[in-house]
GROMACS .gro file of C-alpha atoms in nm:
model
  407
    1UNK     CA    1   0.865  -2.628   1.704
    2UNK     CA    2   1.078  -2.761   2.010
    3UNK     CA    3   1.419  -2.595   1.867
    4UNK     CA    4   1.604  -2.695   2.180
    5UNK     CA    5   1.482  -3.089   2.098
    6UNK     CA    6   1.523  -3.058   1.733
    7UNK     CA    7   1.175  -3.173   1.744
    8UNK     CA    8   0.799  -3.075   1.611
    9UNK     CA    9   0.470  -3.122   1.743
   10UNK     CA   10   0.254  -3.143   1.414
   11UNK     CA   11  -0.174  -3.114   1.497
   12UNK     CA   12  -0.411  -3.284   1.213
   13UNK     CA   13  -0.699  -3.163   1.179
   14UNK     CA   14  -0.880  -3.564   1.305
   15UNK     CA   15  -0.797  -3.901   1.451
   16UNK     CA   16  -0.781  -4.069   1.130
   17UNK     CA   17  -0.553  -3.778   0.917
   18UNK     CA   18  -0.299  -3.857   1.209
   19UNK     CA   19  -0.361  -4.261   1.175
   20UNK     CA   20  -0.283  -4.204   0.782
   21UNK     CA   21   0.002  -3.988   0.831
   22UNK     CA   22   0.185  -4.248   1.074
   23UNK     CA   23   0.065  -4.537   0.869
   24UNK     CA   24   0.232  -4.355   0.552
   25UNK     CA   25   0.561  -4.296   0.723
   26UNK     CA   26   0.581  -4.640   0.848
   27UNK     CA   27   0.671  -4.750   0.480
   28UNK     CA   28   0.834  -4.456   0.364
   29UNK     CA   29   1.136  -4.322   0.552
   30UNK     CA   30   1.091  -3.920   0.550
   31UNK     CA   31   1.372  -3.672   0.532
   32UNK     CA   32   1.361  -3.331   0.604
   33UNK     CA   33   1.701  -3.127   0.427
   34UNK     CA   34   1.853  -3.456   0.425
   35UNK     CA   35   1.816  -3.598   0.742
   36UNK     CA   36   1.611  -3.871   0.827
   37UNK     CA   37   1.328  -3.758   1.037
   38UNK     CA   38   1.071  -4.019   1.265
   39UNK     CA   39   0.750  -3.980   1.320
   40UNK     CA   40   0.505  -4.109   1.667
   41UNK     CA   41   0.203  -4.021   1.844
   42UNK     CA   42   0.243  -3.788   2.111
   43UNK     CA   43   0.047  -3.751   2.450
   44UNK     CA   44  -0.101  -3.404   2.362
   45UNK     CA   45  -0.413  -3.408   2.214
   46UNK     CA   46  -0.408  -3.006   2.169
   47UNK     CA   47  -0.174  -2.765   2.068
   48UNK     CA   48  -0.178  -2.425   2.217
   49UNK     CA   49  -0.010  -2.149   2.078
   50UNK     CA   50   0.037  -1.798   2.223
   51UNK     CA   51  -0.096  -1.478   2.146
   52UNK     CA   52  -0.010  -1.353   1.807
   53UNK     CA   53   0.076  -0.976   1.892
   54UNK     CA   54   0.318  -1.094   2.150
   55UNK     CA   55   0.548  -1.388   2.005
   56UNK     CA   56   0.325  -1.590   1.772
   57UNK     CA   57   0.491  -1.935   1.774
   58UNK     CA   58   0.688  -1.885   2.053
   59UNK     CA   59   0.978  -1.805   1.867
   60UNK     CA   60   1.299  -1.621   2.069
   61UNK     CA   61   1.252  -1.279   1.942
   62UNK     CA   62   1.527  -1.162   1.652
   63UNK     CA   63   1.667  -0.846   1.497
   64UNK     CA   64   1.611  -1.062   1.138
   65UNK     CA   65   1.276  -1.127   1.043
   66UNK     CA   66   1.146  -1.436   0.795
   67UNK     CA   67   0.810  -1.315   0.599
   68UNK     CA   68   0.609  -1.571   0.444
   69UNK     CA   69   0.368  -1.410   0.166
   70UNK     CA   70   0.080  -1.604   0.096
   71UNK     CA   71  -0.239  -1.509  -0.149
   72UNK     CA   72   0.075  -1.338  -0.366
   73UNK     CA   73  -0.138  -1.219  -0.659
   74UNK     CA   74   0.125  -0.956  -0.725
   75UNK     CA   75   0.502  -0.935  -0.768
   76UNK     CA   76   0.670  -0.847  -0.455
   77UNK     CA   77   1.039  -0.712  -0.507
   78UNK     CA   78   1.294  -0.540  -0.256
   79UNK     CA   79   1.150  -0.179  -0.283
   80UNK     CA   80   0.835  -0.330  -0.201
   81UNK     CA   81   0.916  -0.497   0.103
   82UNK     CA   82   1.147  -0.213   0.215
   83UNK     CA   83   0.808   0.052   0.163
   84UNK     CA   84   0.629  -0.213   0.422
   85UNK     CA   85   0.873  -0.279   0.686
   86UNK     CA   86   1.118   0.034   0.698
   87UNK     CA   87   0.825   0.263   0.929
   88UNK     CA   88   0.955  -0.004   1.179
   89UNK     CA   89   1.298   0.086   1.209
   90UNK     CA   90   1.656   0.136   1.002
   91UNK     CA   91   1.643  -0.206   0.773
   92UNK     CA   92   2.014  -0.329   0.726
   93UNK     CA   93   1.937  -0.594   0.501
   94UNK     CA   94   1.670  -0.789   0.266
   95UNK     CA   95   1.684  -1.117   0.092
   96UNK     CA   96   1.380  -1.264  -0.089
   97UNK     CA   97   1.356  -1.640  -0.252
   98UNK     CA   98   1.176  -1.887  -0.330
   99UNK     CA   99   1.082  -2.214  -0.106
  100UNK     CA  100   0.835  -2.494  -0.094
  101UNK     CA  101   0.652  -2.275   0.147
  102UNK     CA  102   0.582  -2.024  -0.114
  103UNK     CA  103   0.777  -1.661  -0.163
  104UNK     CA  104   0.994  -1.579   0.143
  105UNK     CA  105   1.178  -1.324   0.246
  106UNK     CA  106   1.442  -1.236   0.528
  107UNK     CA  107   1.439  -0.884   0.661
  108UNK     CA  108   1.720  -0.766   0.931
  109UNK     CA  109   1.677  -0.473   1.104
  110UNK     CA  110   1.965  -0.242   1.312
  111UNK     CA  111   1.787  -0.340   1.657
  112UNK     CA  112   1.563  -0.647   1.740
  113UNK     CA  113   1.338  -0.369   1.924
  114UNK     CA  114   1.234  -0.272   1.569
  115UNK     CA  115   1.172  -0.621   1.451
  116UNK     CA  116   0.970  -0.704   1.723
  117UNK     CA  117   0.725  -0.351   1.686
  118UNK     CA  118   0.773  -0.436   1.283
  119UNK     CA  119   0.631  -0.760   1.378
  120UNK     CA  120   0.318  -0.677   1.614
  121UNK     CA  121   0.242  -0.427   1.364
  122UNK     CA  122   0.254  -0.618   1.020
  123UNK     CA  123   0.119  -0.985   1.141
  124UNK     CA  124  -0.168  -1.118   0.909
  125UNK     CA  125  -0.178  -0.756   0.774
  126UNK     CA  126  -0.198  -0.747   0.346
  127UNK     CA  127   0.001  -0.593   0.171
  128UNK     CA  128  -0.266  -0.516  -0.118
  129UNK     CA  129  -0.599  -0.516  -0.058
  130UNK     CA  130  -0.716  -0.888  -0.038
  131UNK     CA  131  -0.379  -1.068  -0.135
  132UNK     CA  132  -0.014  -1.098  -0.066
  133UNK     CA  133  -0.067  -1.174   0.348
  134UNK     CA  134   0.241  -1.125   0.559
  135UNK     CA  135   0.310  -1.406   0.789
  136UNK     CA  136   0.631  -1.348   1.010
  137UNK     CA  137   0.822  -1.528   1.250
  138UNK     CA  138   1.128  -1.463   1.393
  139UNK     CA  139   1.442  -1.653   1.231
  140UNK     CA  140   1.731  -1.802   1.426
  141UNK     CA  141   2.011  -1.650   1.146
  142UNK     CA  142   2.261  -1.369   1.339
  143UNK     CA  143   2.332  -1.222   1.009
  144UNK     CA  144   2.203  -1.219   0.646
  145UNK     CA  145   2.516  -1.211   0.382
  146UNK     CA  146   2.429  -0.981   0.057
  147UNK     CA  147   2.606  -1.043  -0.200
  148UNK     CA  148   2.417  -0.812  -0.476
  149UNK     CA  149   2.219  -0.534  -0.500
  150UNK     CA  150   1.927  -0.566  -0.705
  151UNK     CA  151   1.573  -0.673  -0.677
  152UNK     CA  152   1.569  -0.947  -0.476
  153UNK     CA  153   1.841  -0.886  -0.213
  154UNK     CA  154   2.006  -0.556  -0.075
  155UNK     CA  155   2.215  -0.473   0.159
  156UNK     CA  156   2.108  -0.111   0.233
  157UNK     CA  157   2.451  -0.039   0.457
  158UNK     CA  158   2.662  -0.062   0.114
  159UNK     CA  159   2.528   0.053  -0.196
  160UNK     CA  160   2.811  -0.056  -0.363
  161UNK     CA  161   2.755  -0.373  -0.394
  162UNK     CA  162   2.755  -0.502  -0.778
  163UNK     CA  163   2.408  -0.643  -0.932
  164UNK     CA  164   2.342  -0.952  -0.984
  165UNK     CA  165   2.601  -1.158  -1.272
  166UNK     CA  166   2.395  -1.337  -1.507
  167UNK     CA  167   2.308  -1.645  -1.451
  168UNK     CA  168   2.399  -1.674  -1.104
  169UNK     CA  169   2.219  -1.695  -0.848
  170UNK     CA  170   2.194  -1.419  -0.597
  171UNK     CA  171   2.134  -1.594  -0.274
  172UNK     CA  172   2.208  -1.920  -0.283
  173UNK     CA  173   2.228  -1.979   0.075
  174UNK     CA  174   1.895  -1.888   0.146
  175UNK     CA  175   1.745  -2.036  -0.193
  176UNK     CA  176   1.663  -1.993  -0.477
  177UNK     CA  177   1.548  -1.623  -0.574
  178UNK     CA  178   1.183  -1.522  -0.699
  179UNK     CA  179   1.071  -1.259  -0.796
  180UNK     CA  180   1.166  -1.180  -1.177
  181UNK     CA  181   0.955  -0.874  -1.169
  182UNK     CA  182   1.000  -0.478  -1.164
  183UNK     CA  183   0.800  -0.224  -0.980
  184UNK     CA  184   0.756   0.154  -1.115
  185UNK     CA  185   0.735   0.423  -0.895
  186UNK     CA  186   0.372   0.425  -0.942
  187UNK     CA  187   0.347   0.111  -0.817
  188UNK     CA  188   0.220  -0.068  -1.089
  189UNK     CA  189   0.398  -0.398  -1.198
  190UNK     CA  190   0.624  -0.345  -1.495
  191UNK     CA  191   0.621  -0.742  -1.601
  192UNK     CA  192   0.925  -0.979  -1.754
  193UNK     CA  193   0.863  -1.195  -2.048
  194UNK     CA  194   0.681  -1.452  -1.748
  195UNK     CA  195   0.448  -1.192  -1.655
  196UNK     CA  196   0.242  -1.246  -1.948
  197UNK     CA  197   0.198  -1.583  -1.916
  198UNK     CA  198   0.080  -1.498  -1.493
  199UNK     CA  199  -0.179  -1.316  -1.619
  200UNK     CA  200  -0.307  -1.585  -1.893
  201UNK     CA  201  -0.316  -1.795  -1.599
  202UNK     CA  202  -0.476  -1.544  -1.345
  203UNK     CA  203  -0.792  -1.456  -1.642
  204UNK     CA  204  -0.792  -1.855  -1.725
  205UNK     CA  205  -0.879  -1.909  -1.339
  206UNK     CA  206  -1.134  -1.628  -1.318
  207UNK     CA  207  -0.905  -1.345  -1.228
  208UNK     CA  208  -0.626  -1.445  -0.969
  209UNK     CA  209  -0.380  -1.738  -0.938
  210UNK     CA  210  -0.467  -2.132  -0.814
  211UNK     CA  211  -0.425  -2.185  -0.451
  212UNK     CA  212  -0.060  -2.267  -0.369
  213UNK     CA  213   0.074  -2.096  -0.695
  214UNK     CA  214   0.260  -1.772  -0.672
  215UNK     CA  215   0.325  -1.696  -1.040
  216UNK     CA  216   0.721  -1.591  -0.934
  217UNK     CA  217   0.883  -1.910  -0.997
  218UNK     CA  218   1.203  -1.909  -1.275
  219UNK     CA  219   1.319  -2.237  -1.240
  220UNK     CA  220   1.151  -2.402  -1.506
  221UNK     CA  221   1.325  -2.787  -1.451
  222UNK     CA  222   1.150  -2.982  -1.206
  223UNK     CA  223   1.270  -3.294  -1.031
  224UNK     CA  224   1.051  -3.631  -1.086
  225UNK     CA  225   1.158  -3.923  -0.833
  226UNK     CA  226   1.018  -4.220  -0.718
  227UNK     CA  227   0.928  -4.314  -1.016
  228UNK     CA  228   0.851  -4.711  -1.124
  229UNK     CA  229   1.155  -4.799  -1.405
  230UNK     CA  230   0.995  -5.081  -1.501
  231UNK     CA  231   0.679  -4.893  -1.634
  232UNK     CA  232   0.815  -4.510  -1.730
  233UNK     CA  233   0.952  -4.356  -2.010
  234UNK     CA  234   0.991  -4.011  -2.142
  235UNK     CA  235   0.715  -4.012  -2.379
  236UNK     CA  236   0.491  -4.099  -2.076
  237UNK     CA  237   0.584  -3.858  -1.817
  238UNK     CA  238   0.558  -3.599  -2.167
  239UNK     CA  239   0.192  -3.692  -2.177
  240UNK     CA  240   0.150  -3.638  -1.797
  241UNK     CA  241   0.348  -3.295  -1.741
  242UNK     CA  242   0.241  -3.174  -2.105
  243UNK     CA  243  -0.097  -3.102  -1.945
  244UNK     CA  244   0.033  -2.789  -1.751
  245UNK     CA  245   0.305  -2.668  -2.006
  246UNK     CA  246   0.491  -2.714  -2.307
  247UNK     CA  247   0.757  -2.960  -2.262
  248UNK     CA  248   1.125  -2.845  -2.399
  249UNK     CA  249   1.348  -3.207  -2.311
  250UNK     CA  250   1.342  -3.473  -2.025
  251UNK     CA  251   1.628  -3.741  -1.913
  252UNK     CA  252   1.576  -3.988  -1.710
  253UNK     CA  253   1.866  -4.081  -1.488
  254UNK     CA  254   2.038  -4.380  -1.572
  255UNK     CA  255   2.248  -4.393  -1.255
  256UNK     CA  256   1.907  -4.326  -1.085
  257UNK     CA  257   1.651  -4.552  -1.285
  258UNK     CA  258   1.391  -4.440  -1.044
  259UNK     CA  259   1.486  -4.003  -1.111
  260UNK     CA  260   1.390  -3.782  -1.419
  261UNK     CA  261   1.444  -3.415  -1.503
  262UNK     CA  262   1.204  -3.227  -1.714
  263UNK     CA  263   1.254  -2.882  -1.849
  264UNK     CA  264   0.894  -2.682  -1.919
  265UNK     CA  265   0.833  -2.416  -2.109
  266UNK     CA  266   0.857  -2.149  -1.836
  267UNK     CA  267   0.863  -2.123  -1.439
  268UNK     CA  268   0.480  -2.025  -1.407
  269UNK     CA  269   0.440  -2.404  -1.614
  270UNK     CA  270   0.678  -2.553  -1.351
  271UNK     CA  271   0.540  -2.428  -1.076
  272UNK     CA  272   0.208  -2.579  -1.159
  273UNK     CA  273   0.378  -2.918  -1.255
  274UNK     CA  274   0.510  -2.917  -0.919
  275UNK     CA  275   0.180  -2.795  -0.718
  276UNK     CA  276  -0.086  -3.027  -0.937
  277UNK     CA  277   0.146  -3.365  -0.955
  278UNK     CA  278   0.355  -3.382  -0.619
  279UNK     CA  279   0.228  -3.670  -0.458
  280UNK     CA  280   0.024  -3.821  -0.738
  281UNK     CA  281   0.014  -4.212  -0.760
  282UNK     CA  282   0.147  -4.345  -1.103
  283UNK     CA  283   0.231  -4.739  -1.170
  284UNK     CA  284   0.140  -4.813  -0.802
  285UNK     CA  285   0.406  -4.559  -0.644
  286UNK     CA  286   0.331  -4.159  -0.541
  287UNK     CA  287   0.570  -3.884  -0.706
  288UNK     CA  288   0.814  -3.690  -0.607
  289UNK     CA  289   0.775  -3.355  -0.780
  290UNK     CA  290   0.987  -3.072  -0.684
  291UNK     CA  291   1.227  -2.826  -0.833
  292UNK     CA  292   1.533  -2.946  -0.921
  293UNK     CA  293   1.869  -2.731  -0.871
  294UNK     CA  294   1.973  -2.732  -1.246
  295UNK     CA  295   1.843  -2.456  -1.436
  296UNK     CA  296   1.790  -2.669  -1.753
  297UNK     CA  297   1.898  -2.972  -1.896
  298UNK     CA  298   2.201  -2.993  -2.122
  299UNK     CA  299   2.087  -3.165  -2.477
  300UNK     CA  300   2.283  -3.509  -2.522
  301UNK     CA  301   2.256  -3.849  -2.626
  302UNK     CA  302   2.053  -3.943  -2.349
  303UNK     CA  303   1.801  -3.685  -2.368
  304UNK     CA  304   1.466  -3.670  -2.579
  305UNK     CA  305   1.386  -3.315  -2.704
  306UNK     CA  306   1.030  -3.172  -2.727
  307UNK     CA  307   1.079  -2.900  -2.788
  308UNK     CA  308   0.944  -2.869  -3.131
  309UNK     CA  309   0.676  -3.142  -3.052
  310UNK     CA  310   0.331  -3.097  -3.186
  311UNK     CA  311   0.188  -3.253  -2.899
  312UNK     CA  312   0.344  -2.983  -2.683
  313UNK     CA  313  -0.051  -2.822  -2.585
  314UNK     CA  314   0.045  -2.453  -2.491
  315UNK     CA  315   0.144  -2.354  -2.846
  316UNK     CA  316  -0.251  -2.296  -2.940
  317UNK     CA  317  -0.540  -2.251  -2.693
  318UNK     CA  318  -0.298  -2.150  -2.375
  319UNK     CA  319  -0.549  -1.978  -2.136
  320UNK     CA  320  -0.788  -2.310  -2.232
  321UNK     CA  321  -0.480  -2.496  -2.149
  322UNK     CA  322  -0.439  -2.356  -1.819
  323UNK     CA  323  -0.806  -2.316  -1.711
  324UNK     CA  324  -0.790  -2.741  -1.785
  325UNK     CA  325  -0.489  -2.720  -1.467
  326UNK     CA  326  -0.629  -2.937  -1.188
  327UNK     CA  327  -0.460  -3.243  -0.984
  328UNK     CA  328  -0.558  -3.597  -1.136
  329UNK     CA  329  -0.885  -3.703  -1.152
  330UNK     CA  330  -1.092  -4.020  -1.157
  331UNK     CA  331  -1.215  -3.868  -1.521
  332UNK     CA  332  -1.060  -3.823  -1.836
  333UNK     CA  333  -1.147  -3.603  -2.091
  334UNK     CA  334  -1.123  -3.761  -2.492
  335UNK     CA  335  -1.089  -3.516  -2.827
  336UNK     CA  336  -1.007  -3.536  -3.176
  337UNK     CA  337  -1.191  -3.872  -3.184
  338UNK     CA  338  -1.304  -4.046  -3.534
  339UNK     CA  339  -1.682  -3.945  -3.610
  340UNK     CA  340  -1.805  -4.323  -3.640
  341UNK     CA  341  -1.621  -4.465  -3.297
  342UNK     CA  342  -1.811  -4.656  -3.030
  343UNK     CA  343  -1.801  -4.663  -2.683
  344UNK     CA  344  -1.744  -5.002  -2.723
  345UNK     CA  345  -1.399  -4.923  -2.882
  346UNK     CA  346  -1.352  -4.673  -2.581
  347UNK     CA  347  -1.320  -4.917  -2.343
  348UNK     CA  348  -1.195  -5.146  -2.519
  349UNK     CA  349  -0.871  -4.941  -2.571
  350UNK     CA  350  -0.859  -4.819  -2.211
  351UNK     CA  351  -1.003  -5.146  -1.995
  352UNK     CA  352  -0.644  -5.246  -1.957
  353UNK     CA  353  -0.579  -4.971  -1.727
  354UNK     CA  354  -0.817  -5.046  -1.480
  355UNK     CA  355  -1.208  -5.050  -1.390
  356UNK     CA  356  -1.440  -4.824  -1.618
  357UNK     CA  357  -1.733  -4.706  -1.384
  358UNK     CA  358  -1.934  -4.532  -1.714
  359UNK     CA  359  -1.830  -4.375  -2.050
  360UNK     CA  360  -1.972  -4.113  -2.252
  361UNK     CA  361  -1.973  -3.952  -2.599
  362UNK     CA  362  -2.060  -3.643  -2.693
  363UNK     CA  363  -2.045  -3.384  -2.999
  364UNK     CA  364  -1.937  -3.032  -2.941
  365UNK     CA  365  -1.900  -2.805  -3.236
  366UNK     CA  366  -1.921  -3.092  -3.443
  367UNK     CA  367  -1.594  -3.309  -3.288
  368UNK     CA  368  -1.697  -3.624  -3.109
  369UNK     CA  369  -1.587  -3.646  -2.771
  370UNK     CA  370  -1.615  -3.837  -2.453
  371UNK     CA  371  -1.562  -3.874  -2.135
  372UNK     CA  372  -1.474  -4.250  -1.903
  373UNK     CA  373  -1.520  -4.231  -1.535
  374UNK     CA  374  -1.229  -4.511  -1.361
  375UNK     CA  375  -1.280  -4.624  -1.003
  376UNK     CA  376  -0.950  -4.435  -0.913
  377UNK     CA  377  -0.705  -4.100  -0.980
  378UNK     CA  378  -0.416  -4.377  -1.017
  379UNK     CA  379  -0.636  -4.576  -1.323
  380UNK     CA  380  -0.743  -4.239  -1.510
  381UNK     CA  381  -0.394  -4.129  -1.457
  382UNK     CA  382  -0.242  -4.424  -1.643
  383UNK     CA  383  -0.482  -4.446  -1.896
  384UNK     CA  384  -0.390  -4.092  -1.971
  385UNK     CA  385   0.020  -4.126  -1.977
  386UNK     CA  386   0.006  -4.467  -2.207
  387UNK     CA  387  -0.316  -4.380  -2.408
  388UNK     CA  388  -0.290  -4.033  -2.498
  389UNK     CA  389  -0.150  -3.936  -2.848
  390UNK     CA  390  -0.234  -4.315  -2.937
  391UNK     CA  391  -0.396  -4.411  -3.257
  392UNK     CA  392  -0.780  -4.491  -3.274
  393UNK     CA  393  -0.900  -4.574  -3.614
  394UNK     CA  394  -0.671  -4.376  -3.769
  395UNK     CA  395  -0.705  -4.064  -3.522
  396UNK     CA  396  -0.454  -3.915  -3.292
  397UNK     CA  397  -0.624  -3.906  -2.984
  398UNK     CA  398  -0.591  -3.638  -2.727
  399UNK     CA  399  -0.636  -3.696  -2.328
  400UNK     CA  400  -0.689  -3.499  -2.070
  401UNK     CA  401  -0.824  -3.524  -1.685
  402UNK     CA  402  -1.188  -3.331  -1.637
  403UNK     CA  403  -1.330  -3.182  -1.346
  404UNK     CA  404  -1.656  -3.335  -1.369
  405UNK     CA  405  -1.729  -3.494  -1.047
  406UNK     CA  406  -2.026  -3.740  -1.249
  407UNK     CA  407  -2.095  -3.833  -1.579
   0.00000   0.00000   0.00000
């Protein structure tokens, strides 16, 4: 980061990941917090950075602290954080929230002296064995404003500060706060209603969490944008985001034909809406998928409810559900097909969508199945969002992507 520039210097890992990078942002104008940022080749071939006891990234060392967990397998609150960091020095003040970046959290300290031993100590450290890493850097704020004491921010120089009203949230300056979890003394994690549903997902995956999913998320409306309006609907982007929760209602944004919100089921189903489809090609354009701001959409005339949708796919077989999770595919995954269909009929009801490579069909437990191989994620995917819950024969046909690399 060249703070005094406002500028980056950003290091693929090859030639041609730089090539396609530049190439991308040639036709698409990128913003960063919107402002429109440009992208060029620079004359360094290397990046260097400095050791990581003294100053890491080069960063001007700060009395405030901003920790980056990754790996976060379990809930990290205030009290937690506070246990880490306060052998360091008197902490002042902590904030935690959520970000693109994963679960962050700002911790000030009375002197920067403390920060700076806090940070040489704690670097890459864990704060459980084999999960929740600590990566700090030092953060340019002067001052962190608390406005609540509870478990995601305090402000340990007044503890008379009010909790957290309901509904608000407590931080919005810095984000929006994760974290809807309790810790016992013991140290054992006391879990809200969406703690169930982390663990489903943890066992689903063999024990711990998908890379890139935290399992701390409560926003459960995510933003959908760049979109084609020619091509989407809601019952579409239903089939699509249906595949990693239950869907409660979607709008698409008539002033913005090209925008949708969708509400899901819970934050842990959001979260993996947004991690699976950001950047996934559908109707010749790549989503947008991120969280949007509003904490749920408001039922009206121009939204469709789902909420009470059989085709919603969490209701019954959720930790099945979640261990199907995975970014889109080149191959789709058939069920609840009629005993006496062809592949024949297979293709001909998904050709339109683009090149089949190979089909097959299969019994399991007596339900004829199958699985169709297209040339490319952006075919399967459309097959999927206009084909699934279709007729066939007089079946309701159900479509998923698989993780089968062949047929």
């Amino acid at each position: 980061m060249l703070r005094a520039k406002n500028q980056a210097l950003i290091q693929m890992q090859d030639i041609p990941s730089a090539v396609n990078a530049l190439q991308f942002y040639a036709n698409v104008q990128p913003s960063i917090r919107g402002r429109n940022v440009y992208v060029q080749f620079s004359s360094h071939q290397e990046l260097t950075t400095m050791d990581q006891n003294t100053q890491g990234r080069g960063d001007e060392p700060n009395r405030i602290l901003l920790v980056t967990i990754h790996h976060m397998l379990y809930p990290i609150t205030v009290d937690v954080l506070h246990q880490v960091f306060s052998p360091h020095g008197f902490v002042e003040k902590i904030v935690t929230f959520q970000k693109s970046a994963g679960f962050q959290a700002l911790i000030q300290y009375q002197s920067r002296q403390s920060a700076v031993v806090a940070r040489t100590a704690l670097q890459g450290r864990n704060i459980y064995d084999g999960c929740c890493q600590l990566d700090i850097q030092y953060s340019n704020l002067d001052e962190l404003q608390v406005n609540y004491n509870n478990e995601r921010s305090r402000d340990f120089t007044n503890p008379n500060l009010p909790t957290e009203q309901k509904g608000r949230s407590s931080q919005p300056g810095y984000g929006d706060a994760g974290g809807m979890y309790a810790l016992q003394a013991t140290g054992r994690a006391v879990p809200f209603p969406q703690m169930a549903n982390a663990a489903a997902i943890a066992a689903a995956f063999g024990g711990g969490l998908p890379p890139g999913i935290s399992g701390t998320n409560d926003r459960c409306t995510v933003l959908v944008s760049n979109l084609n309006p020619d091509r989407i609907d809601e019952d579409k982007l239903f089939n699509l985001f249906s595949l990693y929760g239950n869907i409660v209602r979607i709008k698409l944004l008539r002033n913005k034909p090209d925008h949708a919100l969708i509400q899901m089921g819970d934050g842990l189903q959001a979260e993996l809406a947004v991690n699976f489809l950001k950047g996934a090609m559908l109707f010749e354009k790549p989503m947008e998928v991120n969280f949007s701001k509003h904490p749920n959409i408001t039922q009206g005339a121009d939204t469709h409810e789902y909420i009470n949708s059989n085709l919603n796919r969490f209701n019954r077989n959720a930790q099945k559900n979640y261990r199907y999770c995975c970014s889109p595919t080149k191959m789709i995954h058939l069920s609840t097909l009629p005993q006496d269909l062809t592949e024949e009929e297979i293709v001909s009801h998904l050709e339109e969508h683009g090149t089949i490579v190979n089909t097959k069909l299969f019994e399991m437990n007596g339900k004829k199945q199958a699985l169709v191989l297209f040339e490319t994620e952006e075919q399967a995917t459309e097959a999927l969002v206009c084909k699934h819950a279709t007729s066939v024969s007089g079946s309701i046909i159900r479509i998923s992507f698989s993780q089968l690399q062949a047929i």
